[in-house]
CSV table of C-alpha atoms and ligand atoms in Angstrom, one decimal:
chain,number,residue,atom,x,y,z
K,3,MET,CA,-18.7,41.5,-5.6
K,4,ALA,CA,-18.3,38.0,-5.2
K,5,ALA,CA,-16.6,36.0,-7.9
K,6,ARG,CA,-18.7,34.0,-10.1
K,7,GLY,CA,-17.2,30.4,-10.5
K,8,PRO,CA,-17.9,27.6,-13.0
K,9,ARG,CA,-21.4,26.0,-12.8
K,10,PRO,CA,-21.7,22.2,-12.9
K,11,ARG,CA,-23.9,21.1,-15.8
K,12,PRO,CA,-27.6,20.9,-15.1
K,13,GLY,CA,-28.3,18.0,-13.0
K,14,VAL,CA,-25.0,17.3,-11.4
K,15,LEU,CA,-25.9,19.2,-8.3
K,16,ASP,CA,-29.3,17.1,-7.9
K,17,ILE,CA,-27.0,13.9,-7.3
K,18,ALA,CA,-27.0,12.7,-3.6
K,19,PRO,CA,-23.3,11.7,-3.2
K,20,TYR,CA,-22.6,8.0,-2.4
K,21,VAL,CA,-22.1,7.3,0.7
K,22,PRO,CA,-19.7,4.2,1.6
K,23,GLY,CA,-20.6,1.9,4.2
K,24,THR,CA,-19.2,3.0,7.8
K,25,SER,CA,-15.4,1.6,8.4
K,26,ALA,CA,-14.6,3.2,11.5
K,27,LEU,CA,-15.8,4.0,14.9
K,28,PRO,CA,-14.7,6.5,17.5
K,29,GLY,CA,-12.0,5.2,19.8
K,30,ALA,CA,-8.9,2.9,19.6
K,31,HIS,CA,-10.4,-0.6,19.9
K,32,PRO,CA,-10.5,-2.8,16.8
K,33,VAL,CA,-14.1,-3.0,14.8
K,34,ILE,CA,-15.6,-5.7,13.2
K,35,LYS,CA,-16.4,-4.4,10.0
K,36,LEU,CA,-19.2,-6.0,7.9
K,37,SER,CA,-20.5,-3.0,6.1
K,38,SER,CA,-18.8,-3.2,2.6
K,39,ASN,CA,-19.3,-6.9,1.3
K,40,GLU,CA,-15.5,-7.4,1.4
K,41,THR,CA,-13.8,-11.0,1.8
K,42,PRO,CA,-13.0,-11.5,5.2
K,43,PHE,CA,-9.6,-13.5,4.0
K,44,GLY,CA,-8.3,-10.7,2.0
K,45,PRO,CA,-6.5,-11.3,-1.2
K,46,SER,CA,-4.4,-14.4,-2.2
K,47,PRO,CA,-0.9,-14.4,-1.1
K,48,ARG,CA,0.1,-14.5,-4.3
K,49,ALA,CA,-1.7,-11.5,-5.3
K,50,ILE,CA,0.2,-9.5,-2.4
K,51,GLU,CA,3.5,-11.0,-3.5
K,52,ALA,CA,2.9,-9.5,-7.2
K,53,TYR,CA,1.9,-6.2,-5.6
K,54,HIS,CA,5.0,-5.7,-4.1
K,55,ALA,CA,6.9,-6.8,-7.1
K,56,ALA,CA,5.3,-4.4,-8.9
K,57,SER,CA,6.7,-1.6,-6.4
K,58,ALA,CA,10.0,-1.9,-8.3
K,59,SER,CA,8.6,-0.4,-11.6
K,60,LEU,CA,6.1,2.3,-9.9
K,61,SER,CA,7.9,5.1,-12.0
K,62,ARG,CA,6.8,3.4,-15.2
K,63,TYR,CA,3.5,3.8,-16.7
K,64,PRO,CA,1.4,0.5,-16.7
K,65,ASP,CA,0.3,-1.2,-20.0
K,66,GLY,CA,-2.4,1.4,-21.0
K,67,SER,CA,-4.9,-1.4,-21.9
K,68,ALA,CA,-4.2,-3.4,-19.1
K,69,ARG,CA,-3.4,-6.3,-21.5
K,70,PRO,CA,-1.8,-8.5,-19.1
K,71,LEU,CA,-4.7,-8.6,-17.0
K,72,ARG,CA,-7.4,-8.8,-20.0
K,73,GLU,CA,-5.3,-11.8,-21.2
K,74,ALA,CA,-5.4,-13.4,-17.8
K,75,ILE,CA,-9.1,-12.8,-17.8
K,76,GLY,CA,-9.6,-14.1,-21.2
K,77,ALA,CA,-7.5,-17.2,-20.5
K,78,PHE,CA,-9.4,-18.2,-17.4
K,79,TYR,CA,-13.0,-17.3,-18.6
K,80,GLY,CA,-12.5,-18.4,-22.2
K,81,LEU,CA,-13.2,-15.1,-23.6
K,82,ASP,CA,-11.5,-12.8,-26.1
K,83,PRO,CA,-9.0,-10.4,-24.6
K,84,ALA,CA,-10.1,-7.7,-27.3
K,85,ARG,CA,-13.8,-7.7,-26.0
K,86,ILE,CA,-12.7,-6.9,-22.4
K,87,VAL,CA,-12.2,-3.6,-20.9
K,88,CYS,CA,-10.7,-3.0,-17.6
K,89,GLY,CA,-11.3,-0.2,-15.3
K,90,ALA,CA,-10.4,1.5,-11.7
K,91,GLY,CA,-13.1,-0.7,-10.1
K,92,SER,CA,-16.5,-1.9,-11.8
K,93,ASP,CA,-17.6,1.6,-10.6
K,94,GLU,CA,-15.6,3.4,-13.5
K,95,LEU,CA,-17.0,1.2,-16.0
K,96,LEU,CA,-20.4,1.7,-15.1
K,97,ASN,CA,-20.0,5.4,-15.2
K,98,LEU,CA,-17.8,5.3,-18.5
K,99,LEU,CA,-20.9,3.1,-20.4
K,100,ALA,CA,-23.1,6.1,-18.9
K,101,ALA,CA,-20.8,8.4,-20.4
K,102,VAL,CA,-20.8,6.6,-23.9
K,103,TYR,CA,-24.8,5.9,-24.2
K,104,LEU,CA,-26.4,8.5,-21.9
K,105,GLY,CA,-27.1,12.3,-22.3
K,106,PRO,CA,-29.7,14.8,-21.7
K,107,GLY,CA,-33.3,13.6,-22.7
K,108,ASP,CA,-32.3,10.2,-22.3
K,109,GLU,CA,-33.8,7.6,-19.8
K,110,ALA,CA,-32.0,4.8,-18.1
K,111,ILE,CA,-33.8,2.0,-15.7
K,112,TYR,CA,-32.7,0.5,-13.0
K,113,SER,CA,-34.8,-1.8,-10.4
K,114,ALA,CA,-35.9,0.0,-7.4
K,115,HIS,CA,-33.6,-1.1,-4.8
K,116,GLY,CA,-30.7,-1.4,-7.4
K,117,PHE,CA,-27.1,-0.4,-6.7
K,118,LEU,CA,-27.0,3.2,-6.2
K,119,VAL,CA,-24.0,4.1,-8.5
K,120,TYR,CA,-26.5,3.4,-11.2
K,121,LYS,CA,-28.5,6.4,-10.3
K,122,ILE,CA,-25.6,8.6,-10.1
K,123,ALA,CA,-24.0,7.6,-13.3
K,124,ILE,CA,-27.4,8.3,-15.2
K,125,MET,CA,-27.8,11.7,-13.7
K,126,GLY,CA,-24.1,12.6,-14.1
K,127,ARG,CA,-24.6,12.5,-17.5
K,128,GLY,CA,-28.1,14.7,-17.1
K,129,ALA,CA,-30.3,11.6,-18.3
K,130,THR,CA,-33.1,10.8,-16.2
K,131,PRO,CA,-33.1,7.7,-13.9
K,132,VAL,CA,-36.3,5.3,-13.8
K,133,ALA,CA,-36.6,3.1,-11.1
K,134,ALA,CA,-38.5,0.1,-11.9
K,135,PRO,CA,-40.7,-1.6,-9.3
K,136,GLU,CA,-39.3,-4.9,-7.5
K,137,THR,CA,-41.2,-8.0,-6.6
K,138,ASN,CA,-40.2,-9.3,-3.3
K,139,LEU,CA,-37.3,-7.0,-3.3
K,140,THR,CA,-36.2,-8.8,-6.6
K,141,ALA,CA,-36.0,-6.9,-10.2
K,142,ASP,CA,-39.2,-7.7,-11.9
K,143,VAL,CA,-38.5,-8.1,-15.4
K,144,ASP,CA,-42.3,-7.1,-16.5
K,145,ALA,CA,-42.0,-3.8,-14.4
K,146,ILE,CA,-38.8,-3.0,-16.2
K,147,LEU,CA,-40.4,-3.7,-19.5
K,148,ALA,CA,-43.4,-1.6,-18.8
K,149,SER,CA,-40.8,1.3,-17.7
K,150,VAL,CA,-39.2,1.4,-21.4
K,151,SER,CA,-40.0,4.3,-23.3
K,152,PRO,CA,-38.8,5.9,-26.6
K,153,ARG,CA,-36.2,7.7,-24.7
K,154,THR,CA,-34.8,4.6,-22.8
K,155,ARG,CA,-31.0,4.0,-23.8
K,156,LEU,CA,-29.8,1.8,-21.2
K,157,VAL,CA,-31.1,-0.8,-18.5
K,158,PHE,CA,-28.9,-1.2,-15.3
K,159,ILE,CA,-29.3,-4.8,-13.8
K,160,ALA,CA,-27.2,-5.8,-10.8
K,161,ASN,CA,-27.3,-9.7,-10.6
K,162,PRO,CA,-27.2,-10.4,-7.6
K,163,ASN,CA,-28.4,-7.2,-6.6
K,164,ASN,CA,-26.7,-5.1,-3.7
K,165,PRO,CA,-28.1,-4.3,-1.3
K,166,THR,CA,-30.9,-7.1,-1.3
K,167,GLY,CA,-28.9,-10.2,-2.4
K,168,THR,CA,-31.5,-11.6,-4.6
K,169,TYR,CA,-30.9,-12.6,-8.1
K,170,LEU,CA,-32.6,-12.9,-11.6
K,171,PRO,CA,-32.5,-16.6,-13.3
K,172,PHE,CA,-30.7,-16.8,-16.7
K,173,ASP,CA,-34.4,-17.1,-18.1
K,174,GLU,CA,-35.5,-14.2,-17.0
K,175,VAL,CA,-32.4,-12.1,-18.0
K,176,LYS,CA,-32.5,-13.7,-21.3
K,177,ARG,CA,-36.4,-12.9,-21.4
K,178,LEU,CA,-35.5,-9.1,-20.4
K,179,ARG,CA,-32.7,-9.0,-23.3
K,180,GLN,CA,-35.3,-10.5,-26.0
K,181,SER,CA,-38.0,-8.0,-25.2
K,182,LEU,CA,-35.9,-4.8,-24.9
K,183,PRO,CA,-35.7,-2.8,-28.1
K,184,ASP,CA,-32.1,-3.9,-29.7
K,185,ASP,CA,-30.7,-0.1,-29.5
K,186,VAL,CA,-31.1,-0.7,-25.5
K,187,LEU,CA,-28.0,-1.2,-24.0
K,188,LEU,CA,-28.3,-3.7,-21.1
K,189,VAL,CA,-25.7,-3.9,-18.4
K,190,LEU,CA,-25.3,-6.9,-16.3
K,191,ASP,CA,-23.5,-6.0,-13.3
K,192,ALA,CA,-22.2,-9.3,-11.8
K,193,ALA,CA,-20.0,-8.0,-9.1
K,194,TYR,CA,-20.8,-10.8,-6.7
K,195,ALA,CA,-21.2,-13.6,-9.4
K,196,GLU,CA,-18.6,-15.7,-8.1
K,197,TYR,CA,-20.4,-16.2,-5.0
K,198,VAL,CA,-23.8,-17.5,-6.8
K,199,ARG,CA,-24.3,-21.4,-6.7
K,200,LYS,CA,-27.6,-21.6,-8.3
K,201,ASN,CA,-28.3,-23.7,-11.4
K,202,ASP,CA,-30.6,-21.4,-13.2
K,203,TYR,CA,-27.9,-18.4,-13.0
K,204,GLU,CA,-25.9,-17.2,-15.6
K,205,SER,CA,-23.6,-14.1,-14.9
K,206,GLY,CA,-23.9,-12.9,-18.4
K,207,ILE,CA,-21.0,-14.1,-20.5
K,208,GLU,CA,-23.1,-16.4,-22.6
K,209,LEU,CA,-25.7,-13.5,-23.5
K,210,VAL,CA,-22.7,-11.0,-24.2
K,211,ALA,CA,-21.0,-13.8,-26.5
K,212,THR,CA,-24.5,-13.9,-28.3
K,213,SER,CA,-25.9,-10.3,-28.5
K,214,PRO,CA,-24.5,-7.0,-30.1
K,215,ASN,CA,-26.2,-5.1,-27.0
K,216,THR,CA,-25.4,-6.6,-23.6
K,217,VAL,CA,-22.5,-5.9,-21.6
K,218,MET,CA,-21.4,-7.6,-18.4
K,219,THR,CA,-19.4,-6.1,-15.6
K,220,ARG,CA,-17.3,-7.8,-12.9
K,221,THR,CA,-14.9,-6.8,-10.1
K,222,PHE,CA,-11.6,-7.9,-8.2
K,223,SER,CA,-12.9,-6.0,-5.3
K,224,LYS,CA,-15.2,-8.9,-3.6
K,225,LEU,CA,-14.3,-12.6,-3.9
K,226,TYR,CA,-10.6,-11.7,-4.8
K,227,GLY,CA,-10.2,-9.2,-1.9
K,228,LEU,CA,-8.5,-6.4,-4.0
K,229,ALA,CA,-11.0,-3.4,-3.2
K,230,SER,CA,-8.6,-0.9,-2.6
K,231,LEU,CA,-6.6,-1.7,-5.7
K,232,ARG,CA,-9.5,-0.7,-7.6
K,233,ILE,CA,-9.8,-3.3,-10.4
K,234,GLY,CA,-13.0,-4.2,-12.7
K,235,TRP,CA,-13.6,-5.4,-16.1
K,236,ALA,CA,-16.5,-5.4,-18.7
K,237,TYR,CA,-16.9,-8.0,-20.9
K,238,CYS,CA,-18.6,-6.3,-24.2
K,239,PRO,CA,-19.7,-6.4,-27.5
K,240,PRO,CA,-16.8,-5.3,-29.9
K,241,SER,CA,-18.6,-2.0,-30.7
K,242,VAL,CA,-18.7,-1.4,-27.0
K,243,ALA,CA,-15.3,-2.2,-26.0
K,244,ASP,CA,-14.4,0.0,-29.0
K,245,ALA,CA,-16.5,3.2,-27.5
K,246,LEU,CA,-15.3,2.7,-24.1
K,247,ASN,CA,-11.5,2.4,-25.2
K,248,ARG,CA,-12.1,6.0,-26.7
K,249,ILE,CA,-13.0,7.7,-23.9
K,250,ARG,CA,-11.5,5.9,-20.8
K,251,GLY,CA,-8.3,7.2,-19.2
K,252,PRO,CA,-5.2,6.0,-21.0
K,253,PHE,CA,-3.6,4.3,-18.0
K,254,ASN,CA,-6.9,3.8,-15.8
K,255,VAL,CA,-5.5,0.5,-14.2
K,256,SER,CA,-2.3,0.9,-12.2
K,257,GLY,CA,0.6,-1.3,-12.8
K,258,PRO,CA,0.4,-3.0,-9.0
K,259,ALA,CA,-3.6,-3.4,-9.8
K,260,ILE,CA,-2.6,-5.4,-13.1
K,261,ALA,CA,0.1,-7.4,-11.3
K,262,ALA,CA,-2.1,-8.3,-8.5
K,263,GLY,CA,-5.1,-9.2,-10.7
K,264,VAL,CA,-3.5,-11.5,-12.7
K,265,ALA,CA,-1.9,-13.4,-9.7
K,266,ALA,CA,-5.2,-13.2,-7.9
K,267,LEU,CA,-6.6,-15.5,-10.8
K,268,THR,CA,-4.1,-18.0,-10.6
K,269,ASP,CA,-5.0,-18.9,-7.1
K,270,GLN,CA,-8.2,-20.4,-7.6
K,271,SER,CA,-7.9,-22.4,-4.5
K,272,TRP,CA,-8.1,-19.4,-2.1
K,273,ALA,CA,-10.9,-18.2,-3.9
K,274,GLN,CA,-12.9,-21.3,-3.9
K,275,ALA,CA,-12.2,-21.9,-0.1
K,276,ALA,CA,-13.7,-18.1,0.3
K,277,VAL,CA,-16.9,-19.2,-1.7
K,278,GLU,CA,-17.0,-22.3,0.2
K,279,HIS,CA,-16.9,-20.5,3.4
K,280,ASN,CA,-19.7,-18.0,2.3
K,281,GLU,CA,-21.8,-20.8,1.2
K,282,VAL,CA,-21.6,-22.5,4.9
K,283,TRP,CA,-21.9,-19.3,6.7
K,284,ARG,CA,-24.4,-17.4,4.6
K,285,GLY,CA,-26.9,-20.6,5.4
K,286,ARG,CA,-26.0,-20.8,9.1
K,287,MET,CA,-26.3,-17.0,9.8
K,288,ALA,CA,-29.6,-16.7,7.9
K,289,GLU,CA,-30.9,-19.7,9.7
K,290,ALA,CA,-29.9,-18.4,12.9
K,291,LEU,CA,-31.0,-14.7,12.4
K,292,ALA,CA,-34.4,-16.1,11.4
K,293,GLY,CA,-34.3,-17.9,14.8
K,294,ILE,CA,-34.1,-14.3,16.4
K,295,GLU,CA,-36.9,-13.1,14.7
K,296,LEU,CA,-35.3,-11.3,11.9
K,297,LYS,CA,-36.7,-11.7,8.4
K,298,VAL,CA,-33.6,-12.3,6.1
K,299,THR,CA,-34.0,-11.9,2.2
K,300,PRO,CA,-32.7,-14.9,0.6
K,301,SER,CA,-29.3,-14.0,-0.9
K,302,ALA,CA,-27.3,-15.3,-3.6
K,303,ALA,CA,-24.3,-13.3,-2.8
K,304,ASN,CA,-21.7,-12.6,0.2
K,305,PHE,CA,-24.1,-10.5,2.3
K,306,LEU,CA,-27.6,-10.6,4.0
K,307,LEU,CA,-30.3,-8.0,4.3
K,308,LEU,CA,-31.8,-8.1,7.7
K,309,HIS,CA,-35.3,-6.7,8.2
K,310,PHE,CA,-36.2,-5.1,11.5
K,311,PRO,CA,-39.8,-5.3,13.3
K,312,LYS,CA,-41.2,-1.6,12.4
K,313,GLY,CA,-42.1,0.3,15.7
K,314,SER,CA,-40.9,-2.0,18.3
K,315,GLY,CA,-38.0,-0.2,19.8
K,316,ARG,CA,-36.1,-2.5,17.9
K,317,SER,CA,-35.6,-0.7,14.5
K,318,ALA,CA,-32.6,-0.5,12.4
K,319,VAL,CA,-31.5,2.5,13.4
K,320,ALA,CA,-31.4,1.4,17.1
K,321,ALA,CA,-29.7,-2.0,16.2
K,322,ASP,CA,-27.1,0.0,14.4
K,323,LYS,CA,-26.3,1.9,17.2
K,324,PHE,CA,-26.5,-1.1,19.6
K,325,LEU,CA,-24.1,-2.9,17.3
K,326,HIS,CA,-21.6,0.2,17.0
K,327,GLY,CA,-21.6,-0.1,21.0
K,328,ARG,CA,-20.2,-3.6,20.3
K,329,ARG,CA,-17.7,-2.4,17.7
K,330,ILE,CA,-19.7,-4.2,15.0
K,331,ILE,CA,-20.6,-2.3,11.8
K,332,LEU,CA,-23.1,-3.2,9.5
K,333,ARG,CA,-24.7,-1.2,6.7
K,334,ARG,CA,-27.6,1.1,6.9
K,335,VAL,CA,-29.8,1.3,3.8
K,336,GLU,CA,-31.9,4.1,3.9
K,337,GLU,CA,-30.7,5.6,0.9
K,338,TYR,CA,-31.7,2.4,-1.0
K,339,GLY,CA,-35.1,2.9,0.5
K,340,LEU,CA,-35.0,0.0,3.2
K,341,PRO,CA,-35.1,2.2,6.0
K,342,ASP,CA,-36.2,-1.0,8.3
K,343,ALA,CA,-33.1,-3.2,7.3
K,344,LEU,CA,-29.3,-3.3,7.6
K,345,ARG,CA,-27.0,-5.5,5.1
K,346,MET,CA,-24.5,-7.4,6.8
K,347,THR,CA,-21.6,-8.9,4.9
K,348,ILE,CA,-20.4,-12.6,5.8
K,349,GLY,CA,-17.3,-12.3,7.7
K,350,THR,CA,-15.0,-14.9,9.6
K,351,GLU,CA,-16.7,-17.5,11.7
K,352,GLU,CA,-15.8,-15.4,14.7
K,353,GLU,CA,-17.1,-12.0,13.4
K,354,ASN,CA,-20.3,-13.8,12.5
K,355,ARG,CA,-20.6,-15.2,15.8
K,356,ALA,CA,-20.0,-12.0,17.7
K,357,ALA,CA,-22.6,-10.2,15.1
K,358,LEU,CA,-25.1,-13.0,15.8
K,359,SER,CA,-24.8,-12.7,19.5
K,360,ALA,CA,-25.1,-9.0,19.6
K,361,LEU,CA,-28.1,-9.2,17.3
K,362,ALA,CA,-29.6,-11.7,19.7
K,363,SER,CA,-28.9,-9.4,22.7
K,364,PHE,CA,-30.6,-6.7,20.8
K,365,MET,CA,-33.8,-8.5,19.8
K,366,GLY,CA,-34.0,-10.3,23.1
K,367,GLY,CA,-33.7,-7.1,25.0
K,368,ASN,CA,-31.8,-8.0,27.9
K,369,GLY,CA,-28.6,-9.6,26.5
K,370,ALA,CA,-29.7,-13.0,26.4
K,371,PRO,CA,-30.1,-14.7,23.0
K,372,HIS,CA,-33.8,-14.7,22.2
K,373,ARG,CA,-35.8,-18.1,22.6
V,5,PLP,C1,-23.6,-4.5,-7.4
V,5,PLP,C2,-22.2,-3.7,-7.3
V,5,PLP,N1,-21.6,-3.4,-8.5
V,5,PLP,C3,-20.3,-2.7,-8.2
V,5,PLP,C4,-19.9,-2.2,-7.3
V,5,PLP,C5,-18.7,-1.8,-7.7
V,5,PLP,O1,-17.5,-2.4,-7.3
V,5,PLP,P1,-16.1,-1.8,-7.6
V,5,PLP,O2,-15.9,-0.7,-8.0
V,5,PLP,O3,-15.1,-1.9,-6.4
V,5,PLP,O4,-15.5,-2.8,-8.7
V,5,PLP,C6,-20.3,-2.8,-6.1
V,5,PLP,C7,-19.6,-2.6,-4.9
V,5,PLP,O5,-20.1,-2.4,-3.8
V,5,PLP,C8,-21.6,-3.6,-6.2
V,5,PLP,O6,-22.3,-3.7,-5.0
């Protein structure tokens, strides 16, 4: 008789595992990887130096509350470090928030093309995910409010959102907060906040400072180029920070991560140069891609969502395959409900030009840029 092993809680096996962007192709030749919204410039040399220096104390546990990092973030943004909780990437914090506030019978809302980790975090707690329709691939506050039920406990909004790149102006975020019931936690995931240059945008700091039921999450994985070290942080109302601190792992951020994160923050000229590059190349790429008849969703982040024509032999799947032939990797987004699109991270100038030329060949059908 086959032994009966342990059974996961109901709901866990209904979760479709998160599939990260492709990062390698068969063969030894280098690839151009524009599939995971990483900075093309890597981390600041100061962060790398701090990381190496931290190798001298690998046998020691790190500060359990990532205090040096919380203090550095607090000093940089003018926030109370006691209200900051750090995590192994913001993914961990999103999951911890679900663990604290959701259970079977509860509902949590996210926007239809919202970051996939929300659905996984919600279902992982046995709660019910509720996808609110979007308008023009942008979170729709009225649709979110219409999705609220007496069971709603939490709303996740990525602002800007991945994979669409669209954002909600601060007025809309405030309206959402004001209209949600007070006992519903609003989580503003601002993983791409540093890239946004819009006068009507606010990452969430102001709202968290002034409301007892809003959390903002941030990451060092994108602009600061430390994705592999796994560093995220949440700015929280004191009661939320207290709850998160009760259930997180006692040493959930490693010593090298803390050291590198602190050092990365001191090098703002490195970070600003990367923002500047993104600003210039996001604009240039959007314009050039429109010129080869690809529809591009306006993006506030460090990536673009490209829409391929349906039924023309120039589908997103065909484009992906074609690009792989040229050793270029973009991100398929079918699991986000966007089968006709690919997401492209803004890379170095050389990478951007290579991607553009390959896409032009694909759209032109004969290797020549389409006119
Ligand atoms: C919207 C959004 N939130 C959170 C994350 C998670 O980032 P990390 O766990 O590396 O901090 C990502 C990464 O792709 C993202 O796109």
